Coordinates of C-alpha atoms and ligand atoms in Angstrom, one line a residue:
Chain J
M1 CA 24.9 -188.9 -52.7
E2 CA 26.2 -192.1 -51.2
G3 CA 26.0 -191.1 -47.6
Q4 CA 29.7 -191.1 -47.3
E5 CA 30.0 -187.6 -45.9
V6 CA 30.0 -189.0 -42.4
G7 CA 30.2 -186.5 -39.6
G8 CA 30.2 -183.6 -41.9
R9 CA 27.4 -181.5 -43.4
P10 CA 25.3 -182.9 -46.2
L11 CA 26.6 -182.1 -49.7
Q12 CA 29.9 -181.0 -48.0
G13 CA 32.2 -182.5 -50.7
F14 CA 29.9 -181.2 -53.5
L15 CA 30.0 -177.6 -52.0
A16 CA 33.7 -177.7 -51.6
L17 CA 34.4 -178.7 -55.1
T18 CA 32.0 -176.1 -56.5
K19 CA 33.7 -173.5 -54.3
R20 CA 37.0 -174.5 -55.8
E21 CA 35.7 -174.0 -59.3
L22 CA 34.1 -170.6 -58.3
K23 CA 37.4 -169.4 -56.7
K24 CA 39.4 -170.3 -59.7
W25 CA 37.0 -168.4 -61.8
Y26 CA 36.9 -165.1 -59.9
K27 CA 40.5 -165.2 -58.8
E28 CA 41.5 -165.1 -62.5
P29 CA 40.7 -161.6 -63.9
L30 CA 41.3 -162.7 -67.5
L31 CA 38.8 -165.6 -67.2
L32 CA 36.3 -163.3 -65.7
L33 CA 36.8 -160.8 -68.5
I34 CA 36.4 -163.4 -71.0
T35 CA 33.2 -164.5 -69.4
V36 CA 31.9 -161.0 -69.6
L37 CA 33.1 -160.3 -73.2
Q38 CA 32.1 -163.4 -74.9
P39 CA 28.3 -163.0 -74.9
L40 CA 28.7 -159.3 -75.7
I41 CA 30.8 -160.0 -78.7
W42 CA 28.3 -162.6 -80.0
M43 CA 25.5 -160.2 -79.6
V44 CA 27.1 -157.2 -81.3
F45 CA 28.6 -159.3 -84.2
L46 CA 25.6 -161.4 -84.9
G47 CA 22.8 -159.3 -83.6
K48 CA 23.6 -155.8 -84.9
A49 CA 25.9 -156.6 -87.8
M50 CA 23.8 -159.5 -89.4
N51 CA 20.6 -157.7 -89.8
L52 CA 18.2 -160.1 -91.3
G53 CA 15.4 -157.7 -91.0
A54 CA 17.0 -155.6 -93.8
V55 CA 17.3 -158.7 -96.0
F56 CA 13.7 -159.4 -95.5
G57 CA 12.6 -155.9 -96.2
G58 CA 14.7 -155.4 -99.2
G59 CA 12.6 -154.1 -102.1
V60 CA 9.2 -154.4 -100.4
P61 CA 7.2 -151.6 -98.8
P62 CA 8.1 -151.0 -95.3
E63 CA 4.7 -151.9 -94.0
L64 CA 4.8 -155.3 -95.7
A65 CA 8.4 -156.0 -94.5
R66 CA 7.3 -155.4 -91.0
G67 CA 4.4 -157.7 -91.4
L68 CA 6.6 -160.3 -92.9
M69 CA 9.1 -160.0 -90.0
L70 CA 6.4 -160.1 -87.4
R71 CA 4.8 -163.2 -89.0
S72 CA 8.0 -165.2 -89.2
F73 CA 10.1 -163.9 -86.3
G74 CA 7.3 -162.8 -83.9
T75 CA 8.9 -159.4 -83.6
T76 CA 9.7 -156.6 -86.1
D77 CA 13.2 -156.3 -84.7
Y78 CA 15.8 -158.9 -85.7
F79 CA 18.1 -157.7 -83.1
S80 CA 15.7 -158.6 -80.4
F81 CA 15.2 -162.0 -82.0
M82 CA 18.9 -162.5 -82.1
A83 CA 19.8 -161.3 -78.7
T84 CA 17.4 -163.5 -77.0
G85 CA 18.8 -166.4 -79.1
M86 CA 22.2 -165.6 -77.7
I87 CA 21.2 -166.7 -74.3
A88 CA 21.0 -170.2 -75.3
V89 CA 24.1 -170.0 -77.5
T90 CA 26.2 -168.6 -74.6
C91 CA 25.0 -171.4 -72.3
L92 CA 26.0 -173.9 -74.9
F93 CA 29.5 -172.5 -75.3
T94 CA 30.1 -172.0 -71.7
T95 CA 29.0 -175.5 -70.7
M96 CA 31.2 -177.0 -73.5
F97 CA 34.2 -176.0 -71.3
T98 CA 33.1 -178.2 -68.4
G99 CA 34.0 -181.3 -70.4
F100 CA 37.5 -179.9 -70.9
S101 CA 37.9 -179.0 -67.3
I102 CA 37.4 -182.5 -66.2
I103 CA 40.0 -183.7 -68.7
W104 CA 42.4 -181.0 -67.4
D105 CA 41.7 -182.2 -63.8
R106 CA 42.6 -185.7 -64.8
R107 CA 45.7 -184.7 -66.6
L108 CA 47.0 -182.8 -63.7
G109 CA 46.2 -185.6 -61.3
F110 CA 43.7 -183.6 -59.4
L111 CA 40.8 -185.9 -60.4
N112 CA 42.7 -189.1 -59.3
K113 CA 43.2 -187.4 -55.9
V114 CA 39.6 -186.5 -55.6
L115 CA 38.6 -190.0 -56.7
S116 CA 40.7 -191.6 -53.9
T117 CA 38.6 -189.7 -51.3
P118 CA 35.2 -190.7 -50.2
V119 CA 33.5 -187.9 -52.0
S120 CA 30.7 -189.3 -54.1
R121 CA 31.3 -189.4 -57.9
A122 CA 28.0 -187.5 -58.3
S123 CA 29.5 -184.6 -56.4
V124 CA 32.4 -184.5 -58.9
I125 CA 30.1 -184.2 -61.8
F126 CA 27.4 -181.9 -60.2
S127 CA 30.1 -179.4 -58.9
K128 CA 31.1 -178.9 -62.5
V129 CA 27.5 -178.7 -63.7
V130 CA 26.7 -176.2 -61.0
Y131 CA 29.7 -174.1 -61.8
A132 CA 28.9 -174.0 -65.4
T133 CA 25.4 -173.1 -64.7
L134 CA 26.4 -170.2 -62.4
R135 CA 28.9 -168.9 -64.7
S136 CA 26.3 -169.1 -67.6
S137 CA 23.8 -167.4 -65.5
F138 CA 26.1 -164.5 -64.9
Q139 CA 26.5 -164.3 -68.7
V140 CA 22.8 -164.3 -69.1
L141 CA 22.5 -161.4 -66.8
I142 CA 25.1 -159.4 -68.8
I143 CA 23.2 -160.4 -72.1
L144 CA 20.0 -159.1 -70.7
V145 CA 21.5 -155.9 -69.5
A146 CA 23.2 -155.4 -72.7
A147 CA 20.1 -156.2 -74.7
F148 CA 18.0 -153.8 -72.9
A149 CA 20.6 -151.2 -73.2
L150 CA 20.9 -151.8 -77.0
G151 CA 17.1 -151.4 -77.4
L152 CA 15.5 -154.8 -77.0
K153 CA 11.8 -154.6 -78.0
V154 CA 9.9 -156.5 -75.3
G155 CA 6.5 -158.2 -76.3
P156 CA 3.1 -157.2 -75.2
G157 CA 2.3 -158.3 -71.7
F158 CA 5.9 -158.3 -70.6
H159 CA 6.6 -158.1 -66.9
P160 CA 10.1 -157.8 -65.3
L161 CA 9.4 -160.9 -63.3
H162 CA 9.4 -162.9 -66.5
L163 CA 13.1 -162.4 -66.4
L164 CA 13.3 -165.0 -63.7
G165 CA 11.7 -167.4 -66.1
V166 CA 14.7 -166.8 -68.4
F167 CA 17.0 -167.8 -65.7
L168 CA 15.1 -170.9 -65.0
V169 CA 15.2 -171.9 -68.6
A170 CA 18.9 -171.1 -68.8
F171 CA 19.5 -173.3 -65.8
M172 CA 17.8 -176.3 -67.4
V173 CA 19.6 -176.0 -70.7
C174 CA 23.0 -175.6 -68.8
V175 CA 22.3 -178.6 -66.8
T176 CA 21.6 -180.5 -70.0
F177 CA 24.6 -179.4 -71.9
S178 CA 27.2 -179.5 -69.2
S179 CA 26.1 -183.1 -68.2
L180 CA 26.3 -184.0 -71.8
F181 CA 29.7 -182.6 -72.3
L182 CA 31.0 -184.1 -69.0
M183 CA 29.6 -187.4 -70.1
L184 CA 31.6 -187.3 -73.3
A185 CA 34.9 -186.5 -71.5
L186 CA 34.5 -188.8 -68.5
R187 CA 37.1 -191.2 -69.5
S188 CA 39.3 -189.1 -71.7
T189 CA 42.8 -188.2 -70.9
R190 CA 43.3 -186.5 -74.1
W191 CA 41.7 -183.5 -75.8
E192 CA 41.5 -184.5 -79.3
A193 CA 38.6 -187.0 -79.3
P194 CA 36.2 -184.9 -77.2
M195 CA 37.3 -181.8 -79.0
A196 CA 36.4 -183.3 -82.4
M197 CA 33.2 -184.5 -81.0
V198 CA 32.2 -181.1 -79.5
N199 CA 33.1 -179.5 -82.9
L200 CA 31.0 -181.9 -84.7
M201 CA 27.9 -181.2 -82.5
L202 CA 28.2 -177.6 -82.0
M203 CA 27.4 -176.2 -85.4
P204 CA 24.4 -178.6 -86.0
L205 CA 23.2 -177.8 -82.5
M206 CA 23.3 -174.2 -83.2
F207 CA 22.0 -174.0 -86.8
A208 CA 19.4 -176.7 -86.4
S209 CA 17.6 -174.6 -83.9
N210 CA 15.7 -171.5 -83.9
V211 CA 18.7 -169.3 -82.7
F212 CA 18.9 -167.5 -86.1
F213 CA 15.7 -168.3 -87.9
P214 CA 12.3 -169.5 -86.7
L215 CA 11.5 -173.0 -87.5
E216 CA 8.8 -172.1 -89.9
L217 CA 11.4 -170.8 -92.4
M218 CA 13.4 -173.9 -92.5
P219 CA 13.2 -176.8 -95.0
G220 CA 11.2 -179.8 -93.6
W221 CA 14.2 -182.1 -92.7
L222 CA 16.0 -179.2 -90.8
R223 CA 12.9 -178.3 -89.0
A224 CA 12.4 -182.0 -87.9
I225 CA 15.9 -182.0 -86.3
A226 CA 15.3 -178.4 -84.8
S227 CA 12.1 -179.5 -83.3
V228 CA 13.8 -182.0 -81.0
N229 CA 16.8 -179.8 -80.3
P230 CA 16.6 -178.6 -76.6
L231 CA 18.1 -175.3 -77.8
S232 CA 14.9 -174.6 -79.8
Y233 CA 12.8 -175.1 -76.7
T234 CA 15.2 -172.8 -74.8
N235 CA 14.8 -170.1 -77.3
D236 CA 11.2 -170.4 -77.6
A237 CA 10.7 -170.2 -73.8
V238 CA 13.1 -167.3 -73.5
R239 CA 11.4 -165.3 -76.3
Q240 CA 8.0 -166.0 -74.8
F241 CA 9.2 -164.5 -71.5
T242 CA 10.7 -161.5 -73.3
I243 CA 9.8 -160.6 -76.9
W244 CA 6.8 -162.5 -77.7
R245 CA 3.3 -162.7 -76.2
L246 CA 3.4 -165.3 -73.6
D247 CA 1.5 -168.4 -74.6
R248 CA 0.9 -170.6 -71.6
G249 CA 0.4 -173.9 -73.4
A250 CA 3.6 -173.5 -75.5
L251 CA 5.5 -172.4 -72.6
L252 CA 4.5 -175.4 -70.5
R253 CA 5.5 -177.7 -73.3
D254 CA 8.9 -175.9 -73.5
L255 CA 9.5 -176.2 -69.7
A256 CA 8.3 -179.8 -69.5
Y257 CA 10.6 -180.8 -72.4
L258 CA 13.6 -179.0 -71.1
G259 CA 12.9 -180.3 -67.5
L260 CA 12.7 -183.8 -68.7
F261 CA 15.6 -183.5 -71.0
S262 CA 17.9 -182.1 -68.3
L263 CA 16.8 -184.6 -65.7
T264 CA 17.4 -187.5 -68.0
I265 CA 20.8 -186.4 -69.2
S266 CA 22.1 -185.4 -65.7
S267 CA 20.9 -188.8 -64.3
L268 CA 22.6 -190.7 -67.1
S269 CA 25.8 -188.7 -66.6
V270 CA 25.9 -189.5 -62.8
Y271 CA 25.1 -193.2 -63.6
L272 CA 28.0 -193.2 -66.0
A273 CA 30.3 -191.4 -63.7
K274 CA 29.7 -193.9 -61.0
K275 CA 30.5 -196.6 -63.5
Y276 CA 33.3 -195.1 -65.5
L277 CA 35.0 -192.2 -63.7
S278 CA 37.3 -194.8 -62.1
R279 CA 38.8 -196.2 -65.2
Chain Q
M1 CA 51.3 -209.0 -37.6
R2 CA 48.3 -207.7 -39.5
E3 CA 48.7 -206.8 -43.1
M4 CA 47.3 -203.5 -44.1
V5 CA 47.7 -204.0 -47.8
R6 CA 47.5 -207.4 -49.6
A7 CA 47.7 -207.8 -53.3
E8 CA 47.1 -211.2 -55.0
E9 CA 48.0 -211.5 -58.7
L10 CA 47.0 -207.9 -59.1
T11 CA 47.0 -207.1 -62.9
R12 CA 46.1 -204.2 -65.0
V13 CA 46.1 -204.3 -68.8
F14 CA 45.8 -201.1 -70.9
N15 CA 44.8 -201.9 -74.4
G16 CA 47.1 -204.8 -74.8
L17 CA 49.9 -203.4 -72.6
T18 CA 50.3 -205.1 -69.3
A19 CA 51.3 -202.3 -67.0
V20 CA 51.1 -204.5 -63.9
D21 CA 51.5 -208.1 -64.2
H22 CA 50.3 -210.6 -61.5
V23 CA 52.0 -208.9 -58.6
T24 CA 51.5 -210.4 -55.1
F25 CA 52.8 -208.7 -52.0
G26 CA 51.8 -207.6 -48.5
V27 CA 52.5 -204.5 -46.4
R28 CA 52.5 -205.0 -42.7
E29 CA 51.1 -202.7 -40.1
G30 CA 53.4 -199.9 -39.2
E31 CA 55.8 -200.8 -42.0
I32 CA 57.3 -198.5 -44.8
F33 CA 57.1 -200.6 -47.8
G34 CA 58.5 -199.4 -51.1
F35 CA 58.1 -200.2 -54.8
L36 CA 61.4 -199.5 -56.5
G37 CA 61.5 -199.4 -60.3
P38 CA 62.2 -197.3 -63.4
N39 CA 59.6 -195.1 -65.0
G40 CA 56.9 -197.2 -66.7
A41 CA 57.4 -200.1 -64.4
G42 CA 53.9 -200.0 -63.2
K43 CA 54.3 -198.3 -59.8
T44 CA 51.7 -195.6 -60.4
T45 CA 49.3 -198.0 -61.8
T46 CA 49.5 -200.2 -58.8
I47 CA 48.9 -197.3 -56.4
H48 CA 46.0 -196.3 -58.5
M49 CA 44.5 -199.7 -58.2
L50 CA 45.2 -199.8 -54.4
T51 CA 43.6 -196.4 -54.0
T52 CA 40.5 -197.3 -56.0
V53 CA 41.2 -194.9 -58.9
L54 CA 41.8 -197.6 -61.4
K55 CA 40.0 -201.0 -61.6
P56 CA 42.2 -204.1 -61.8
T57 CA 41.7 -206.2 -64.8
G58 CA 42.8 -209.2 -62.8
G59 CA 43.7 -210.4 -59.4
R60 CA 42.5 -208.7 -56.2
A61 CA 43.7 -206.5 -53.5
E62 CA 42.7 -205.5 -50.0
V63 CA 43.5 -202.4 -48.1
C64 CA 42.9 -202.2 -44.4
G65 CA 41.0 -205.5 -44.8
Y66 CA 38.6 -204.0 -47.5
D67 CA 38.4 -205.2 -51.1
V68 CA 39.3 -202.4 -53.4
V69 CA 36.7 -203.3 -55.9
K70 CA 33.8 -204.5 -53.7
E71 CA 34.2 -201.9 -50.8
P72 CA 35.9 -198.9 -52.4
E73 CA 34.2 -196.4 -50.0
K74 CA 35.6 -198.1 -47.0
V75 CA 39.1 -198.1 -48.5
R76 CA 38.8 -194.5 -49.4
K77 CA 38.0 -193.5 -45.9
S78 CA 40.9 -195.4 -44.4
I79 CA 43.6 -194.1 -46.8
G80 CA 45.6 -191.1 -47.5
V81 CA 47.1 -190.4 -51.0
V82 CA 49.9 -188.2 -52.0
P83 CA 50.0 -188.4 -55.8
Q84 CA 53.1 -188.3 -58.0
E85 CA 51.9 -184.9 -59.4
Y86 CA 51.4 -181.8 -57.5
T87 CA 47.7 -181.7 -57.4
A88 CA 47.1 -178.7 -55.0
D89 CA 45.2 -176.0 -56.8
E90 CA 47.6 -173.1 -57.8
D91 CA 44.9 -170.5 -57.6
L92 CA 44.0 -171.4 -54.0
T93 CA 46.0 -170.8 -50.9
G94 CA 47.7 -173.7 -49.0
Y95 CA 45.2 -173.5 -46.2
E96 CA 42.3 -173.4 -48.7
N97 CA 43.7 -176.5 -50.4
V98 CA 44.0 -178.4 -47.1
M99 CA 40.5 -177.4 -46.2
L100 CA 39.2 -178.7 -49.7
C101 CA 40.7 -182.0 -48.6
A102 CA 39.0 -181.9 -45.3
D103 CA 35.7 -181.3 -46.9
L104 CA 36.3 -184.1 -49.4
Y105 CA 36.7 -186.4 -46.4
G106 CA 33.6 -184.9 -44.9
L107 CA 35.3 -183.7 -41.7
P108 CA 33.2 -181.4 -39.6
R109 CA 34.1 -177.8 -40.1
E110 CA 35.8 -177.1 -36.8
E111 CA 37.7 -180.5 -36.7
G112 CA 38.9 -179.8 -40.3
R113 CA 40.1 -176.4 -39.4
K114 CA 41.8 -177.7 -36.4
R115 CA 43.6 -180.5 -38.2
A116 CA 44.4 -178.3 -41.2
L117 CA 46.3 -175.9 -39.0
E118 CA 48.0 -178.7 -37.1
L119 CA 49.2 -180.3 -40.3
L120 CA 50.3 -177.2 -41.8
S121 CA 52.5 -176.4 -38.8
L122 CA 53.7 -180.1 -38.8
V123 CA 55.0 -179.7 -42.4
Q124 CA 56.3 -176.2 -41.6
L125 CA 54.0 -174.3 -43.9
E126 CA 52.3 -172.3 -41.3
P127 CA 53.8 -169.0 -42.3
F128 CA 52.8 -169.5 -45.9
K129 CA 49.4 -170.9 -45.4
D130 CA 47.6 -167.8 -46.8
K131 CA 49.8 -167.5 -49.9
R132 CA 48.6 -168.9 -53.2
V133 CA 50.2 -172.3 -54.1
E134 CA 51.4 -170.6 -57.3
T135 CA 54.2 -169.0 -55.2
Y136 CA 55.3 -172.2 -53.4
S137 CA 58.5 -174.1 -54.2
G138 CA 58.7 -177.7 -55.1
G139 CA 59.5 -178.8 -51.6
M140 CA 56.7 -176.7 -50.1
R141 CA 54.2 -178.1 -52.6
R142 CA 55.3 -181.6 -51.7
R143 CA 54.8 -180.9 -48.0
L144 CA 51.4 -179.4 -48.8
E145 CA 50.4 -182.6 -50.5
L146 CA 51.5 -184.5 -47.5
A147 CA 49.4 -182.3 -45.2
C148 CA 46.4 -183.0 -47.6
G149 CA 47.1 -186.7 -47.6
L150 CA 47.1 -186.8 -43.7
I151 CA 43.9 -184.8 -43.1
N152 CA 41.7 -187.8 -42.5
R153 CA 44.4 -189.6 -40.1
P154 CA 44.8 -192.4 -42.5
K155 CA 45.7 -195.9 -41.5
V156 CA 47.7 -196.3 -44.6
L157 CA 49.4 -193.5 -46.5
F158 CA 50.3 -194.0 -50.2
L159 CA 53.2 -191.9 -51.5
D160 CA 53.8 -191.9 -55.3
E161 CA 57.4 -190.8 -55.9
P162 CA 57.4 -188.4 -53.0
T163 CA 60.6 -186.6 -53.9
L164 CA 60.4 -186.6 -57.6
G165 CA 62.5 -183.7 -59.0
L166 CA 63.4 -182.2 -55.6
D167 CA 67.0 -181.3 -54.7
V168 CA 69.0 -183.3 -52.3
Q169 CA 68.4 -181.2 -49.2
T170 CA 64.6 -180.9 -49.8
R171 CA 64.5 -184.6 -50.3
A172 CA 66.2 -185.2 -46.9
S173 CA 63.7 -183.0 -45.2
I174 CA 60.8 -185.0 -46.8
W175 CA 62.3 -188.2 -45.7
E176 CA 62.5 -186.8 -42.1
H177 CA 58.8 -186.1 -42.4
I178 CA 57.9 -189.5 -43.6
L179 CA 60.0 -191.3 -41.0
S180 CA 58.5 -189.1 -38.3
L181 CA 55.0 -190.3 -39.4
R182 CA 55.8 -193.8 -38.7
E183 CA 57.6 -192.9 -35.5
N184 CA 54.8 -190.7 -34.1
F185 CA 51.6 -192.2 -35.4
G186 CA 52.7 -195.7 -36.3
M187 CA 51.4 -195.2 -39.8
T188 CA 51.7 -197.8 -42.5
V189 CA 53.3 -196.3 -45.6
F190 CA 53.3 -197.6 -49.2
L191 CA 55.6 -195.6 -51.4
T192 CA 57.0 -195.8 -54.9
T193 CA 60.3 -194.4 -56.1
H194 CA 62.9 -194.7 -58.7
Y195 CA 65.7 -193.4 -56.5
L196 CA 67.8 -196.1 -54.9
E197 CA 68.9 -194.1 -51.9
E198 CA 65.3 -193.2 -51.1
A199 CA 64.3 -196.8 -51.0
D200 CA 67.4 -197.7 -49.0
H201 CA 67.0 -194.9 -46.5
L202 CA 63.2 -195.1 -45.9
C203 CA 61.9 -198.6 -46.5
D204 CA 61.7 -201.5 -44.2
R205 CA 61.0 -203.6 -47.2
I206 CA 61.3 -203.2 -50.9
A207 CA 59.8 -204.9 -53.9
I208 CA 61.8 -204.2 -57.1
I209 CA 59.4 -203.8 -60.0
D210 CA 60.2 -204.0 -63.6
H211 CA 57.9 -204.3 -66.6
G212 CA 55.0 -204.8 -64.3
K213 CA 56.5 -207.7 -62.4
I214 CA 58.0 -207.9 -59.0
V215 CA 61.5 -209.3 -59.5
E216 CA 62.8 -209.4 -55.9
E217 CA 61.4 -208.5 -52.6
G218 CA 63.0 -208.0 -49.1
S219 CA 64.6 -205.6 -46.7
P220 CA 67.3 -203.5 -48.1
S221 CA 70.0 -205.4 -46.2
E222 CA 68.5 -208.7 -47.3
L223 CA 68.5 -207.6 -50.9
K224 CA 72.0 -206.5 -50.6
D225 CA 73.0 -209.8 -48.8
S226 CA 71.4 -211.7 -51.6
L227 CA 74.1 -210.5 -53.9
G228 CA 76.6 -212.7 -52.1
G229 CA 77.9 -210.2 -49.6
D230 CA 80.6 -207.6 -49.5
L231 CA 83.5 -206.9 -51.7
L232 CA 87.0 -206.7 -50.1
T233 CA 89.6 -205.3 -52.4
L234 CA 93.3 -205.6 -51.4
E235 CA 96.7 -205.2 -52.6
C236 CA 99.4 -207.7 -51.5
E237 CA 102.7 -208.8 -52.9
G238 CA 103.9 -212.3 -52.7
E239 CA 103.2 -215.9 -53.8
G240 CA 100.2 -218.1 -52.8
V241 CA 97.9 -215.2 -51.7
E242 CA 95.1 -216.5 -53.7
E243 CA 95.2 -220.0 -52.1
I244 CA 95.3 -218.5 -48.6
L245 CA 92.3 -216.3 -49.5
R246 CA 90.3 -219.2 -50.9
A247 CA 90.9 -221.3 -47.9
L248 CA 89.5 -218.7 -45.4
E249 CA 86.1 -219.1 -44.0
G250 CA 83.4 -216.8 -45.4
V251 CA 85.1 -216.2 -48.8
R252 CA 83.1 -217.0 -51.8
E253 CA 85.0 -215.9 -54.8
V254 CA 88.5 -214.5 -55.5
K255 CA 89.5 -212.5 -58.6
A256 CA 93.2 -211.7 -59.0
E257 CA 94.4 -208.9 -61.2
G258 CA 98.2 -208.7 -60.7
R259 CA 98.8 -207.6 -57.2
E260 CA 95.2 -206.7 -56.7
Y261 CA 92.6 -209.1 -55.3
R262 CA 88.9 -208.7 -55.3
V263 CA 87.4 -211.0 -52.7
K264 CA 83.6 -211.6 -52.4
V265 CA 82.8 -212.4 -48.7
T266 CA 79.7 -212.9 -46.7
R267 CA 80.4 -210.3 -44.0
G268 CA 83.3 -207.9 -44.8
E269 CA 83.7 -206.8 -41.1
T270 CA 84.4 -210.4 -39.7
V271 CA 86.4 -211.7 -42.7
A272 CA 88.7 -208.7 -43.0
P273 CA 90.6 -209.3 -39.7
L274 CA 90.8 -213.1 -40.3
L275 CA 92.3 -212.3 -43.7
L276 CA 94.8 -210.0 -42.4
K277 CA 95.9 -212.5 -39.7
A278 CA 96.2 -215.4 -42.1
L279 CA 98.3 -213.5 -44.6
G280 CA 100.4 -212.1 -41.7
E281 CA 101.1 -215.6 -40.4
K282 CA 102.6 -216.5 -43.8
G283 CA 104.7 -213.3 -43.7
L284 CA 102.7 -211.4 -46.3
T285 CA 101.9 -207.8 -45.8
V286 CA 98.7 -206.2 -47.0
K287 CA 99.4 -202.8 -48.6
R288 CA 95.9 -201.7 -48.9
L289 CA 92.5 -203.0 -48.0
S290 CA 89.1 -201.7 -48.7
L291 CA 85.6 -202.9 -47.9
A292 CA 82.7 -202.2 -50.1
K293 CA 79.1 -202.9 -49.1
P294 CA 76.8 -203.7 -52.0
T295 CA 74.4 -201.0 -53.0
L296 CA 70.9 -201.3 -54.1
D297 CA 72.1 -200.2 -57.5
E298 CA 74.1 -203.4 -57.8
V299 CA 71.1 -205.4 -56.6
Y300 CA 69.0 -203.7 -59.2
L301 CA 71.5 -204.3 -62.0
E302 CA 71.7 -207.9 -61.0
K303 CA 68.0 -208.5 -60.9
T304 CA 66.9 -206.6 -64.0
G305 CA 70.0 -206.6 -66.0
K306 CA 70.0 -202.9 -66.4
S307 CA 70.8 -199.8 -64.5
L308 CA 68.0 -197.7 -63.2
R309 CA 67.5 -195.2 -66.0
D310 CA 64.5 -193.5 -67.5
Q311 CA 62.8 -195.5 -70.0
G312 CA 59.9 -195.0 -72.4
E313 CA 56.5 -193.7 -71.1
S314 CA 53.0 -192.8 -72.3
P315 CA 52.6 -189.1 -73.6
E316 CA 50.3 -188.4 -70.7
E317 CA 52.8 -189.6 -68.2
V318 CA 55.5 -187.4 -69.8
I319 CA 53.3 -184.3 -69.6
K320 CA 52.4 -185.0 -66.0
Q321 CA 56.0 -185.5 -65.1
R322 CA 57.1 -182.4 -66.9
V323 CA 54.4 -180.4 -65.2
T324 CA 55.5 -181.9 -61.8
L325 CA 59.2 -181.3 -62.5
W326 CA 58.6 -177.8 -63.8
R327 CA 56.8 -176.9 -60.7
A328 CA 59.3 -178.6 -58.4
R329 CA 62.0 -176.3 -59.9
R330 CA 60.3 -173.1 -58.8
Ligands
ADP401 N1 45.8 -194.6 -68.7 C1 46.8 -195.3 -69.3 N2 46.5 -195.8 -70.5 C2 47.5 -196.5 -71.3 N3 48.6 -196.9 -70.7 C3 49.0 -196.4 -69.6 C4 48.1 -195.6 -68.7 N4 48.8 -195.4 -67.5 C5 49.9 -196.0 -67.6 N5 50.0 -196.6 -68.8 C6 51.3 -197.4 -69.1 O1 51.5 -198.4 -68.2 C7 52.8 -198.6 -67.9 C8 53.1 -198.4 -66.4 O2 52.9 -197.0 -66.1 P1 53.0 -196.4 -64.6 O3 52.3 -197.3 -63.8 O4 52.6 -195.0 -64.7 O5 54.6 -196.6 -64.4 P2 55.5 -195.8 -63.3 O6 54.6 -195.2 -62.3 O7 56.2 -197.0 -62.7 O8 56.4 -194.9 -63.9 C9 53.6 -197.6 -68.8 O9 54.1 -198.2 -69.9 C10 52.5 -196.5 -69.1 O10 52.7 -196.0 -70.5
MG402 MG1 54.7 -193.2 -61.8

């Protein structure tokens, strides 16, 4: 922060802006309901309805099918694979809206008012990042509860404390994507261009990752893209914490990658905000 | 006297469109200075540049002695802004909104609380402070914005179209608030408006802006005087009236239409008695005499060649204004 919050507490402006977002969220029952329903819908539709396990097992003896599943998905239960993948997808969708919320603030004149006050530009960005992250974390909680209720098969060596790891990973991926989407919308006054851009990015981000399939089942070119996609690292880490056997080396790699990625993107977004938020 | 705002050749171009075109002006300490111009004239763009929200593409500006581009933080600390739109958060209460502003200015909690309550009662919103802004009327919203803009005790207050869309009574009450700020705190105010009466009633000095350019500047009375004075209209029967009128001191122009004469004079109050006397001496009686002071509308017409009506605007601007007007009506 630029040390302008004279006389006040540190981070005062940032906290105030974050509080505003949170108040808007919980004072609007519909918004809260959507926040709860969205991940559930995803999970029920994709996890329970689209049972890839059955596809795999079609026509082969059940033992063999289980083996195949276990080898490629790391679990015999496609629902567990899918449900854990939903954590990253939900984060992706929820953070996507932060980009639009800054455009909305600009259109209503709120952003201009904030920009004419001494509050630092970084606070403007981070309040939205933190809001998106908190909102996503709440959804992650719902997914976890629902997933366990619907019969998530945890991996060997699972410990309830591993769930904290899930939240850590969700935090990093939320920081990454909310910064990214904010960056895209920094100068926009209109929806169209950022909307098109988000649409363009969303499907590739989701499908060129291990949300639905493990990387091993992908053609080489797709695997190449998926293996730099932060969503893949998110899913990998989340699954290690929940449905797979925890592999320290791989987990460290995931966390390091996500940490670095989120740090880079969020720094870049703050840099760009300082430069470009005032048009 | 110290100038609190100084703009030199200030310019802003939006992809080829020059919204503000080399404007130069100054606002003195304790003065209420107004930009008068139609929609799309460049008023908001000028305010945005002075309040560090937009970067100028040319020229320079200082507010409270600080350069808006080089020292934006210092400018931001010393100004208050009341935007053209209602920016208060609908989902929050009036008090929460003012406290949000207090936090944005980094006021210590207690101080912020104290000032928020003070300001809310100053703008007569005390009884509604814990109601959601959603339920506020247009005038209440505008007063809330005013309270937010004053939270840091600014040296210069920027008001963008402070009474846009409000009814006459509400408008008058906002004017009272603005005038009392200057009276009680000696605040310097920069405002924009496209209402002539507003500029006339509030401003010590006005700059008429059209297509991004300042076409005329001065106090309301100077501007009106620049038109060549007042208009006397009289009805008088008899011969040689026109000659007598022309011979009088202070008469600039005489137009006769039958028995009606329209006389342009420097100061109506002083010329009228002389005129009656001169005509009386020749045995001519004046049946009817009226004195009209020029209005800013006429000044505006004279300087820009058009009446002050709404003109084309960008789609964003239209949406913002519709939202503002829609909220003002409730
Ligand atoms: N962000 C923007 N991008 C492009 N053009 C703009 C933008 N803001 C304003 N303009 C244009 O600049 C001109 C002046 O606008 P503005 O300063 O809002 O006028 P006013 O406040 O006097 O109504 C208008 O023609 C408007 O369309
Ligand atoms: Mg305007």
